[in-house]
Backbone as JSON, one array per atom type, in Angstrom:
{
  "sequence": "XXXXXXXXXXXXXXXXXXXXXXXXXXXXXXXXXXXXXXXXXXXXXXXXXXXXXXXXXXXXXXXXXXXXXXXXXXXXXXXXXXXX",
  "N": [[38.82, -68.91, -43.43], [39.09, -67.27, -41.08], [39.34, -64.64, -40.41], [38.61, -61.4, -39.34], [37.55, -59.07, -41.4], [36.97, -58.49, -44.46], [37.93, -57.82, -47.96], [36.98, -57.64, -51.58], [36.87, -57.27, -54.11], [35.1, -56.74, -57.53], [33.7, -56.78, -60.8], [31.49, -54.13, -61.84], [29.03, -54.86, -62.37], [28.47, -57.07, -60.78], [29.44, -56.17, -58.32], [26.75, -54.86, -57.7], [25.21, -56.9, -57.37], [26.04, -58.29, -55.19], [26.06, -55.91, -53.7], [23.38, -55.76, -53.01], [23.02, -58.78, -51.89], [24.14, -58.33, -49.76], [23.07, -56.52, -47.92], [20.6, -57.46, -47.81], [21.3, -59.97, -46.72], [22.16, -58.9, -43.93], [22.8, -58.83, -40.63], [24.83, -60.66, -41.67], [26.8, -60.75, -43.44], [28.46, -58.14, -43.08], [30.4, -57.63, -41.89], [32.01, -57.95, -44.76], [33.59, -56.29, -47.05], [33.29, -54.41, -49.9], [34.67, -54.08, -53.26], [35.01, -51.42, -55.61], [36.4, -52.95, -58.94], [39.73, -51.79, -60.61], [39.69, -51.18, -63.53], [36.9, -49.85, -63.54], [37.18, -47.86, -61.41], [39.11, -46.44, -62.76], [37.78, -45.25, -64.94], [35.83, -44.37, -63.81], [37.72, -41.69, -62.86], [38.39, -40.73, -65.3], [36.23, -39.86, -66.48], [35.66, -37.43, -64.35], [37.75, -36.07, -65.24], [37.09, -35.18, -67.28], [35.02, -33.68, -67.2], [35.76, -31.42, -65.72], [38.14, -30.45, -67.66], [36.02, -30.01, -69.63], [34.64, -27.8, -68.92], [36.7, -25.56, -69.27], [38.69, -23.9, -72.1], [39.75, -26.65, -73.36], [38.18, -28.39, -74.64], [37.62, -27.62, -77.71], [40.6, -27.28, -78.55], [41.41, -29.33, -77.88], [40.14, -30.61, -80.31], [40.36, -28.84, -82.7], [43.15, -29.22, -82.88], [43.49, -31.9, -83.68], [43.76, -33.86, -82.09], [41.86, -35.32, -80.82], [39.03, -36.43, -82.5], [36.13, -34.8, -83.33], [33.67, -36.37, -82.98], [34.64, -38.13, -80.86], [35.04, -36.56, -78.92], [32.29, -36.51, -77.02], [32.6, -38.72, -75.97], [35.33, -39.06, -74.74], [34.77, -36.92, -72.67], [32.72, -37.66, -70.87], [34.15, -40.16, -70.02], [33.81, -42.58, -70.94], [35.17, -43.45, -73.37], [37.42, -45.47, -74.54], [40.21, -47.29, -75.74], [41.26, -50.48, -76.3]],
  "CA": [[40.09, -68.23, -43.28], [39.31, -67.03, -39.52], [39.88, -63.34, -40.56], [37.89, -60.47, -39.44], [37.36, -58.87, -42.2], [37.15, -59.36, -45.88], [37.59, -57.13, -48.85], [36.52, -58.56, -52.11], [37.23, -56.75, -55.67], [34.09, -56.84, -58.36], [33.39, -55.73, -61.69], [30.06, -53.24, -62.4], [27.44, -55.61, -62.43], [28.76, -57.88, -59.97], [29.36, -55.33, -56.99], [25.51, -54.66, -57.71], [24.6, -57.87, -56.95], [26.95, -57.92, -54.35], [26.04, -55.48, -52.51], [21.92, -56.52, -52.62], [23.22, -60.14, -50.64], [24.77, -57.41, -48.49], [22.13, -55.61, -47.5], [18.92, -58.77, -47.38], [21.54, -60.59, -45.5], [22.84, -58.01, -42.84], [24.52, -58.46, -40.5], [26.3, -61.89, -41.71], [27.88, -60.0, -44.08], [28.73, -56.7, -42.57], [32.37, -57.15, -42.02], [32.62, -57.89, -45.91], [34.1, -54.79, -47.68], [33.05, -54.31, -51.53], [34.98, -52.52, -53.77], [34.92, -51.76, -57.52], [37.82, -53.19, -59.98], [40.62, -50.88, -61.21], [39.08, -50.73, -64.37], [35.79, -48.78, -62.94], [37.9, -46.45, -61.35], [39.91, -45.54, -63.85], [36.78, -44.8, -65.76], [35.7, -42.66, -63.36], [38.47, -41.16, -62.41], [38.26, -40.14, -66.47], [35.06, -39.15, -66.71], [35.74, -36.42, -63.81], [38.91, -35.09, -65.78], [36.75, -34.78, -68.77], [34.18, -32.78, -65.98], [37.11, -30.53, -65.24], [38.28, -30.41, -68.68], [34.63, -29.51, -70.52], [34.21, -26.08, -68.27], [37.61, -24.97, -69.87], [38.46, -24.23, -73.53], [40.09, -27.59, -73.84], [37.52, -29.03, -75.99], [37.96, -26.86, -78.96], [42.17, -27.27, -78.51], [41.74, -30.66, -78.72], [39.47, -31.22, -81.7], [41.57, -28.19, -83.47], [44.74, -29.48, -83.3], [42.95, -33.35, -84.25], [44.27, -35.17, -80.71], [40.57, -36.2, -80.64], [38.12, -36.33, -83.55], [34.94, -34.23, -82.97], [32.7, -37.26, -82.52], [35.24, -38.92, -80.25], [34.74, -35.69, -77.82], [31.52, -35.96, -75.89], [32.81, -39.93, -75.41], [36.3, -38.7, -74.05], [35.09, -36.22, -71.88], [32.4, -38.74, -70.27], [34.93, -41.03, -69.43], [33.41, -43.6, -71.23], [35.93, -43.86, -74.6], [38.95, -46.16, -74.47], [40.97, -48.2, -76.58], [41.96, -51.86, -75.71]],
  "C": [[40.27, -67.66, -41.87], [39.94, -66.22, -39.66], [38.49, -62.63, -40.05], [37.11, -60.21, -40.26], [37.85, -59.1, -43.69], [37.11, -58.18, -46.88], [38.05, -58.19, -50.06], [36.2, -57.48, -53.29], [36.42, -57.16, -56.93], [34.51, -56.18, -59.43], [32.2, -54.94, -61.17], [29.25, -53.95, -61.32], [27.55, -57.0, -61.6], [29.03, -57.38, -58.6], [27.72, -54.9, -56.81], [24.87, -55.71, -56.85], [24.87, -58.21, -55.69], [26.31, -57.11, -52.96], [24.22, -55.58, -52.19], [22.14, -57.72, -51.51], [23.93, -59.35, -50.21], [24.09, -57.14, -47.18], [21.19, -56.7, -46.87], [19.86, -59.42, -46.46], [22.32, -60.15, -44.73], [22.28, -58.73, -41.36], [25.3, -59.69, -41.03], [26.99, -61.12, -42.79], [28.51, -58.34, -44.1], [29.91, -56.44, -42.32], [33.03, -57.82, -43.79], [32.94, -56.44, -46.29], [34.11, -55.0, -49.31], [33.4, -53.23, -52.52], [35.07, -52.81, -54.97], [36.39, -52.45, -57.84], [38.57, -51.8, -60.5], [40.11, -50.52, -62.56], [38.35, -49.41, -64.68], [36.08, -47.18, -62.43], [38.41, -45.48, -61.87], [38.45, -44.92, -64.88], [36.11, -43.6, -65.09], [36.05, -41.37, -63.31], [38.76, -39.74, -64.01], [37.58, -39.02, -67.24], [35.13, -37.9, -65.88], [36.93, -35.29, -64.49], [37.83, -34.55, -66.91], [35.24, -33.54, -68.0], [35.11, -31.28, -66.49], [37.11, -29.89, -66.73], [36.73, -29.44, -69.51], [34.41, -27.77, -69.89], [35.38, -25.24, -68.55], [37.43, -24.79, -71.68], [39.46, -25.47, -74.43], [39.28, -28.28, -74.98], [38.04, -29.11, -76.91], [39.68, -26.92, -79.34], [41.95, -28.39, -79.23], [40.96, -31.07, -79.78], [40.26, -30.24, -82.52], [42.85, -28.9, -83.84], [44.37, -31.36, -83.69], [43.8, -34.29, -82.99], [43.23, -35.75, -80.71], [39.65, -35.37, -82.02], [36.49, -35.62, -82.74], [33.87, -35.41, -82.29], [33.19, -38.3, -81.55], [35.06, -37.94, -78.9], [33.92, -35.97, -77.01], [32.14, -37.61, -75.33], [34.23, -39.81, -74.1], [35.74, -38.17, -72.86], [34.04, -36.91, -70.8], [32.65, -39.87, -69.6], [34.81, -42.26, -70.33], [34.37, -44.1, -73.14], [36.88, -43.91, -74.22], [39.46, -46.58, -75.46], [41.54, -49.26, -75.75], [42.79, -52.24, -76.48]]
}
């Protein structure tokens, strides 16, 4: 393509790998740029609300009033419970 640089959009476990043939073969790949998927982010981005969230008395609101089921809590506030 006779571009500079390159950015280049992974899942997880594919930016891992990723960025290992980064690293063993530096510098030919040093003007690549590796970034997570939208997915990942958003998962993060989740898991820090539910950060935020946990040091308040949100918890207890939301399992009270049944927005989230008790055993659906520590998953929520981890980031790590979705629905597809």
């Amino acid at each position: 393509c006779q571009l500079q640089y390159v950015v280049v959009i992974y899942d997880l476990a594919v930016v891992k790998l990723a960025m290992q043939v980064q690293c063993t073969e530096a510098p030919f790949y040093d003007n690549v740029f590796i970034c997570f998927g939208q997915f990942h982010i958003l998962m993060k981005y989740c898991a820090e609300l539910g950060h935020i969230i946990d040091g308040s008395d949100s918890p207890d609101i939301l399992t009270e009033t049944e927005v989230l089921a008790p055993g659906s809590l520590n998953g929520f506030l981890s980031g790590k419970h979705y629905n597809t």
